[in-house]
PDB file of C-alpha atoms in Angstrom:
ATOM      1  CA  MET A   1      86.918 154.008 143.807  1.00  0.00           C
ATOM      2  CA  ARG A   2      89.351 151.509 145.325  1.00  0.00           C
ATOM      3  CA  ARG A   3      92.222 150.384 143.136  1.00  0.00           C
ATOM      4  CA  ALA A   4      92.722 146.620 142.790  1.00  0.00           C
ATOM      5  CA  SER A   5      95.957 145.163 144.109  1.00  0.00           C
ATOM      6  CA  VAL A   6      98.433 143.895 141.539  1.00  0.00           C
ATOM      7  CA  LEU A   7      99.042 140.583 143.340  1.00  0.00           C
ATOM      8  CA  PRO A   8      96.322 138.247 144.556  1.00  0.00           C
ATOM      9  CA  MET A   9      96.095 137.980 148.335  1.00  0.00           C
ATOM     10  CA  SER A  10      97.460 134.426 148.479  1.00  0.00           C
ATOM     11  CA  ILE A  11     100.658 135.364 146.621  1.00  0.00           C
ATOM     12  CA  ARG A  12     101.151 138.442 148.801  1.00  0.00           C
ATOM     13  CA  GLY A  13     100.667 136.246 151.869  1.00  0.00           C
ATOM     14  CA  TRP A  14     103.336 133.814 150.661  1.00  0.00           C
ATOM     15  CA  LEU A  15     105.729 136.663 149.928  1.00  0.00           C
ATOM     16  CA  TRP A  16     105.218 138.187 153.384  1.00  0.00           C
ATOM     17  CA  ALA A  17     105.664 134.790 155.029  1.00  0.00           C
ATOM     18  CA  SER A  18     108.857 134.228 153.010  1.00  0.00           C
ATOM     19  CA  LEU A  19     110.220 137.593 154.027  1.00  0.00           C
ATOM     20  CA  PHE A  20     109.369 136.905 157.677  1.00  0.00           C
ATOM     21  CA  LEU A  21     111.124 133.508 157.651  1.00  0.00           C
ATOM     22  CA  TRP A  22     114.158 134.921 155.899  1.00  0.00           C
ATOM     23  CA  VAL A  23     114.479 137.769 158.419  1.00  0.00           C
ATOM     24  CA  ALA A  24     113.979 135.304 161.300  1.00  0.00           C
ATOM     25  CA  CYS A  25     116.795 133.105 159.963  1.00  0.00           C
ATOM     26  CA  ILE A  26     119.114 136.092 159.677  1.00  0.00           C
ATOM     27  CA  PHE A  27     118.426 137.232 163.242  1.00  0.00           C
ATOM     28  CA  LEU A  28     118.524 133.736 164.754  1.00  0.00           C
ATOM     29  CA  ALA A  29     121.772 132.782 162.994  1.00  0.00           C
ATOM     30  CA  PRO A  30     124.074 134.671 165.422  1.00  0.00           C
ATOM     31  CA  GLN A  31     122.447 132.839 168.352  1.00  0.00           C
ATOM     32  CA  ALA A  32     123.027 129.506 166.646  1.00  0.00           C
ATOM     33  CA  ARG A  33     126.673 130.460 166.097  1.00  0.00           C
ATOM     34  CA  ALA A  34     127.421 131.704 169.617  1.00  0.00           C
ATOM     35  CA  GLU A  35     129.527 128.706 170.644  1.00  0.00           C
ATOM     36  CA  SER A  36     132.982 128.525 172.128  1.00  0.00           C
ATOM     37  CA  ALA A  37     135.765 126.723 170.299  1.00  0.00           C
ATOM     38  CA  ALA A  38     135.777 123.992 172.959  1.00  0.00           C
ATOM     39  CA  GLU A  39     132.008 123.422 172.638  1.00  0.00           C
ATOM     40  CA  LEU A  40     132.185 123.335 168.848  1.00  0.00           C
ATOM     41  CA  SER A  41     135.115 120.898 168.952  1.00  0.00           C
ATOM     42  CA  ARG A  42     133.206 118.541 171.279  1.00  0.00           C
ATOM     43  CA  GLU A  43     130.013 118.780 169.209  1.00  0.00           C
ATOM     44  CA  ALA A  44     131.879 118.125 165.949  1.00  0.00           C
ATOM     45  CA  GLN A  45     133.663 115.050 167.312  1.00  0.00           C
ATOM     46  CA  SER A  46     130.425 113.763 168.847  1.00  0.00           C
ATOM     47  CA  ALA A  47     128.553 114.286 165.553  1.00  0.00           C
ATOM     48  CA  LEU A  48     131.260 112.409 163.620  1.00  0.00           C
ATOM     49  CA  ASP A  49     131.109 109.514 166.107  1.00  0.00           C
ATOM     50  CA  ARG A  50     127.308 109.473 165.724  1.00  0.00           C
ATOM     51  CA  LEU A  51     127.646 109.357 161.916  1.00  0.00           C
ATOM     52  CA  TYR A  52     130.029 106.388 162.140  1.00  0.00           C
ATOM     53  CA  GLN A  53     127.506 104.576 164.373  1.00  0.00           C
ATOM     54  CA  GLN A  54     124.529 105.341 162.110  1.00  0.00           C
ATOM     55  CA  GLU A  55     126.363 104.636 158.830  1.00  0.00           C
ATOM     56  CA  PRO A  56     129.300 102.274 159.509  1.00  0.00           C
ATOM     57  CA  LYS A  57     130.385 102.434 155.838  1.00  0.00           C
ATOM     58  CA  THR A  58     131.283 106.120 156.296  1.00  0.00           C
ATOM     59  CA  ARG A  59     134.169 105.025 158.509  1.00  0.00           C
ATOM     60  CA  VAL A  60     135.847 103.896 155.255  1.00  0.00           C
ATOM     61  CA  LEU A  61     135.683 107.540 154.148  1.00  0.00           C
ATOM     62  CA  GLY A  62     137.061 108.708 157.494  1.00  0.00           C
ATOM     63  CA  ASN A  63     139.960 106.260 157.401  1.00  0.00           C
ATOM     64  CA  LYS A  64     140.998 107.367 153.892  1.00  0.00           C
ATOM     65  CA  ALA A  65     140.340 111.108 154.323  1.00  0.00           C
ATOM     66  CA  VAL A  66     143.130 113.595 155.019  1.00  0.00           C
ATOM     67  CA  GLY A  67     140.609 115.762 156.872  1.00  0.00           C
ATOM     68  CA  VAL A  68     136.938 115.804 157.846  1.00  0.00           C
ATOM     69  CA  LEU A  69     135.000 119.060 158.133  1.00  0.00           C
ATOM     70  CA  VAL A  70     132.042 118.410 160.444  1.00  0.00           C
ATOM     71  CA  PHE A  71     129.091 120.757 160.805  1.00  0.00           C
ATOM     72  CA  PRO A  72     127.241 119.321 163.830  1.00  0.00           C
ATOM     73  CA  ARG A  73     124.232 121.632 163.450  1.00  0.00           C
ATOM     74  CA  ILE A  74     123.097 123.440 160.333  1.00  0.00           C
ATOM     75  CA  LEU A  75     119.843 125.384 160.522  1.00  0.00           C
ATOM     76  CA  LYS A  76     117.923 125.856 157.285  1.00  0.00           C
ATOM     77  CA  GLY A  77     114.548 127.459 156.746  1.00  0.00           C
ATOM     78  CA  GLY A  78     112.593 129.116 154.038  1.00  0.00           C
ATOM     79  CA  LEU A  79     109.463 129.665 152.083  1.00  0.00           C
ATOM     80  CA  LEU A  80     110.406 130.634 148.521  1.00  0.00           C
ATOM     81  CA  VAL A  81     113.350 132.549 150.054  1.00  0.00           C
ATOM     82  CA  GLY A  82     115.609 130.368 152.189  1.00  0.00           C
ATOM     83  CA  ALA A  83     118.670 130.709 154.376  1.00  0.00           C
ATOM     84  CA  GLU A  84     121.013 128.286 156.100  1.00  0.00           C
ATOM     85  CA  THR A  85     123.871 128.628 158.527  1.00  0.00           C
ATOM     86  CA  GLY A  86     126.018 126.506 160.799  1.00  0.00           C
ATOM     87  CA  ASP A  87     129.475 126.275 162.320  1.00  0.00           C
ATOM     88  CA  GLY A  88     131.873 123.385 161.979  1.00  0.00           C
ATOM     89  CA  ALA A  89     135.291 122.070 162.895  1.00  0.00           C
ATOM     90  CA  LEU A  90     137.993 120.597 160.666  1.00  0.00           C
ATOM     91  CA  ILE A  91     139.364 117.380 162.150  1.00  0.00           C
ATOM     92  CA  ARG A  92     142.766 116.186 160.903  1.00  0.00           C
ATOM     93  CA  ARG A  93     144.673 113.280 162.431  1.00  0.00           C
ATOM     94  CA  GLY A  94     142.109 113.099 165.245  1.00  0.00           C
ATOM     95  CA  LYS A  95     142.466 116.752 166.325  1.00  0.00           C
ATOM     96  CA  VAL A  96     140.524 119.909 165.525  1.00  0.00           C
ATOM     97  CA  GLN A  97     142.705 122.112 163.318  1.00  0.00           C
ATOM     98  CA  ALA A  98     140.392 124.977 162.279  1.00  0.00           C
ATOM     99  CA  TYR A  99     136.810 126.263 162.386  1.00  0.00           C
ATOM    100  CA  TYR A 100     134.465 127.079 159.518  1.00  0.00           C
ATOM    101  CA  ASN A 101     131.000 128.470 158.845  1.00  0.00           C
ATOM    102  CA  ILE A 102     128.621 127.319 156.120  1.00  0.00           C
ATOM    103  CA  SER A 103     125.942 129.704 154.885  1.00  0.00           C
ATOM    104  CA  ALA A 104     123.640 130.188 151.941  1.00  0.00           C
ATOM    105  CA  VAL A 105     120.680 132.218 150.781  1.00  0.00           C
ATOM    106  CA  SER A 106     118.489 130.707 148.096  1.00  0.00           C
ATOM    107  CA  PHE A 107     115.441 131.612 146.075  1.00  0.00           C
ATOM    108  CA  GLY A 108     112.975 129.255 144.431  1.00  0.00           C
ATOM    109  CA  LEU A 109     110.692 126.361 145.238  1.00  0.00           C
ATOM    110  CA  GLN A 110     111.432 125.481 148.847  1.00  0.00           C
ATOM    111  CA  ALA A 111     109.400 125.317 152.005  1.00  0.00           C
ATOM    112  CA  GLY A 112     109.970 124.312 155.604  1.00  0.00           C
ATOM    113  CA  ALA A 113     112.603 124.309 158.291  1.00  0.00           C
ATOM    114  CA  GLN A 114     115.253 121.771 159.119  1.00  0.00           C
ATOM    115  CA  GLU A 115     118.168 121.123 161.425  1.00  0.00           C
ATOM    116  CA  PHE A 116     120.763 118.641 160.201  1.00  0.00           C
ATOM    117  CA  SER A 117     124.467 117.796 160.228  1.00  0.00           C
ATOM    118  CA  TYR A 118     127.036 117.526 157.449  1.00  0.00           C
ATOM    119  CA  ALA A 119     130.421 115.854 157.248  1.00  0.00           C
ATOM    120  CA  LEU A 120     132.725 116.730 154.345  1.00  0.00           C
ATOM    121  CA  PHE A 121     135.453 114.135 153.818  1.00  0.00           C
ATOM    122  CA  PHE A 122     138.515 115.609 152.051  1.00  0.00           C
ATOM    123  CA  MET A 123     140.230 112.727 150.295  1.00  0.00           C
ATOM    124  CA  ASN A 124     143.453 114.400 149.124  1.00  0.00           C
ATOM    125  CA  GLU A 125     145.834 117.232 149.987  1.00  0.00           C
ATOM    126  CA  PRO A 126     145.004 119.410 146.927  1.00  0.00           C
ATOM    127  CA  ALA A 127     141.341 119.529 148.018  1.00  0.00           C
ATOM    128  CA  MET A 128     142.436 120.314 151.579  1.00  0.00           C
ATOM    129  CA  ARG A 129     144.737 123.104 150.325  1.00  0.00           C
ATOM    130  CA  TYR A 130     141.876 124.561 148.280  1.00  0.00           C
ATOM    131  CA  LEU A 131     139.783 124.849 151.442  1.00  0.00           C
ATOM    132  CA  ASP A 132     142.700 126.297 153.442  1.00  0.00           C
ATOM    133  CA  GLN A 133     143.777 128.827 150.818  1.00  0.00           C
ATOM    134  CA  SER A 134     140.469 130.002 149.371  1.00  0.00           C
ATOM    135  CA  ASP A 135     138.713 133.068 150.685  1.00  0.00           C
ATOM    136  CA  GLY A 136     135.538 131.076 151.159  1.00  0.00           C
ATOM    137  CA  TRP A 137     134.714 127.952 149.173  1.00  0.00           C
ATOM    138  CA  SER A 138     131.501 128.125 147.152  1.00  0.00           C
ATOM    139  CA  LEU A 139     130.342 124.528 146.889  1.00  0.00           C
ATOM    140  CA  GLY A 140     129.969 123.517 143.277  1.00  0.00           C
ATOM    141  CA  ALA A 141     133.217 125.292 142.337  1.00  0.00           C
ATOM    142  CA  GLY A 142     136.713 123.972 142.992  1.00  0.00           C
ATOM    143  CA  PRO A 143     137.335 120.365 144.065  1.00  0.00           C
ATOM    144  CA  SER A 144     134.947 117.669 142.830  1.00  0.00           C
ATOM    145  CA  LEU A 145     132.172 117.072 145.346  1.00  0.00           C
ATOM    146  CA  VAL A 146     129.830 114.084 145.667  1.00  0.00           C
ATOM    147  CA  VAL A 147     126.856 114.065 148.033  1.00  0.00           C
ATOM    148  CA  VAL A 148     126.571 110.609 149.595  1.00  0.00           C
ATOM    149  CA  ASP A 149     123.038 109.288 150.025  1.00  0.00           C
ATOM    150  CA  ASP A 150     121.991 105.964 151.580  1.00  0.00           C
ATOM    151  CA  SER A 151     122.325 103.955 148.363  1.00  0.00           C
ATOM    152  CA  TYR A 152     125.754 105.426 147.578  1.00  0.00           C
ATOM    153  CA  ALA A 153     126.942 104.850 151.154  1.00  0.00           C
ATOM    154  CA  ALA A 154     126.109 101.151 150.857  1.00  0.00           C
ATOM    155  CA  SER A 155     128.522 100.803 147.914  1.00  0.00           C
ATOM    156  CA  ILE A 156     131.515 102.594 149.468  1.00  0.00           C
ATOM    157  CA  THR A 157     134.759 100.628 149.451  1.00  0.00           C
ATOM    158  CA  THR A 158     138.383 101.725 149.462  1.00  0.00           C
ATOM    159  CA  THR A 159     138.569 101.022 145.713  1.00  0.00           C
ATOM    160  CA  THR A 160     135.486 103.095 144.758  1.00  0.00           C
ATOM    161  CA  LEU A 161     136.721 106.355 146.287  1.00  0.00           C
ATOM    162  CA  SER A 162     137.865 108.580 143.422  1.00  0.00           C
ATOM    163  CA  GLN A 163     136.446 112.060 144.151  1.00  0.00           C
ATOM    164  CA  ASP A 164     138.092 114.959 145.999  1.00  0.00           C
ATOM    165  CA  VAL A 165     135.365 115.537 148.601  1.00  0.00           C
ATOM    166  CA  TYR A 166     132.433 113.448 149.818  1.00  0.00           C
ATOM    167  CA  ALA A 167     129.570 115.247 151.588  1.00  0.00           C
ATOM    168  CA  VAL A 168     127.416 113.187 153.938  1.00  0.00           C
ATOM    169  CA  PRO A 169     124.222 114.723 155.374  1.00  0.00           C
ATOM    170  CA  PHE A 170     122.903 113.077 158.549  1.00  0.00           C
ATOM    171  CA  GLY A 171     120.783 113.559 161.642  1.00  0.00           C
ATOM    172  CA  GLY A 172     118.058 115.550 159.881  1.00  0.00           C
ATOM    173  CA  GLN A 173     115.140 116.850 161.935  1.00  0.00           C
ATOM    174  CA  GLY A 174     112.225 118.677 160.392  1.00  0.00           C
ATOM    175  CA  LEU A 175     111.063 118.807 156.827  1.00  0.00           C
ATOM    176  CA  MET A 176     112.655 120.812 154.041  1.00  0.00           C
ATOM    177  CA  ALA A 177     111.709 120.515 150.394  1.00  0.00           C
ATOM    178  CA  GLY A 178     114.360 121.633 147.901  1.00  0.00           C
ATOM    179  CA  MET A 179     117.465 120.849 149.966  1.00  0.00           C
ATOM    180  CA  GLY A 180     120.874 120.990 148.295  1.00  0.00           C
ATOM    181  CA  LEU A 181     124.484 122.005 148.883  1.00  0.00           C
ATOM    182  CA  GLU A 182     125.212 123.878 145.678  1.00  0.00           C
ATOM    183  CA  GLY A 183     125.583 127.596 146.312  1.00  0.00           C
ATOM    184  CA  SER A 184     126.552 127.163 149.964  1.00  0.00           C
ATOM    185  CA  LYS A 185     129.721 128.962 150.986  1.00  0.00           C
ATOM    186  CA  ILE A 186     132.228 127.698 153.529  1.00  0.00           C
ATOM    187  CA  THR A 187     134.385 130.327 155.215  1.00  0.00           C
ATOM    188  CA  ARG A 188     137.068 130.007 157.870  1.00  0.00           C
ATOM    189  CA  THR A 189     136.073 131.532 161.223  1.00  0.00           C
ATOM    190  CA  GLN A 190     137.342 131.774 164.774  1.00  0.00           C
ATOM    191  CA  PRO A 191     134.753 131.068 167.489  1.00  0.00           C
ATOM    192  CA  ASP A 192     134.925 132.769 170.887  1.00  0.00           C
TER     193      ASP A 192
END
C-alpha cells in the first residue's frame, strides 16, 4: 500500500520552485557583483544622473544631501523565499568615497524577479556616521528612513526635508510582488 504524501502536489511544486529560485539567486549573486571599482563608480554616477533626469525633483535631495549611496543594479527574485543583492558606491562632494553591498533574504508572499536601482540620500552627518561606523546597517534600524514614491517626490522642497535618509527606487525592470527595503542589510565592501 502506498503512503499518501503529507503535502499536496501543488504546494510541493511551489516549495521546490522557491528553493530553486533561492539557490539560483545565491549562485548568480557573485557574478552580479564581479565589478571593478572603476566600473562600479561609473555605473553609480550614471545611475544618479539618470535618476535626476527621470525625476528632476530628486535633485533637491541631491543638493541638500551630505552623501548619496547609489546602487545602480539590484537583483531581486523569489517565490515565497526571496533574495536580493547589489553593489553600490557612496558619492560625497561629487566623488566616490566608499563601496557598499545591499543584500537580503526574505520569506513570505512574494513572487517574481526584478532588476532595479536605489539611491539613498543621507541628509545629515549623524546618519552618514552611522553608515560609516556600523558593522552593516540593517534598514529599519538606526537613522530614520523614508522611501520616496512618485507622489512623495512631487512634493519635495527644501523646506519639507526633515528625515535622516531618503530612499528612491528607480529604473525597475521585471515584476516583483512584495517589494520592500526593510530587512535589507548594507555592508561596506571593497570591489576588485
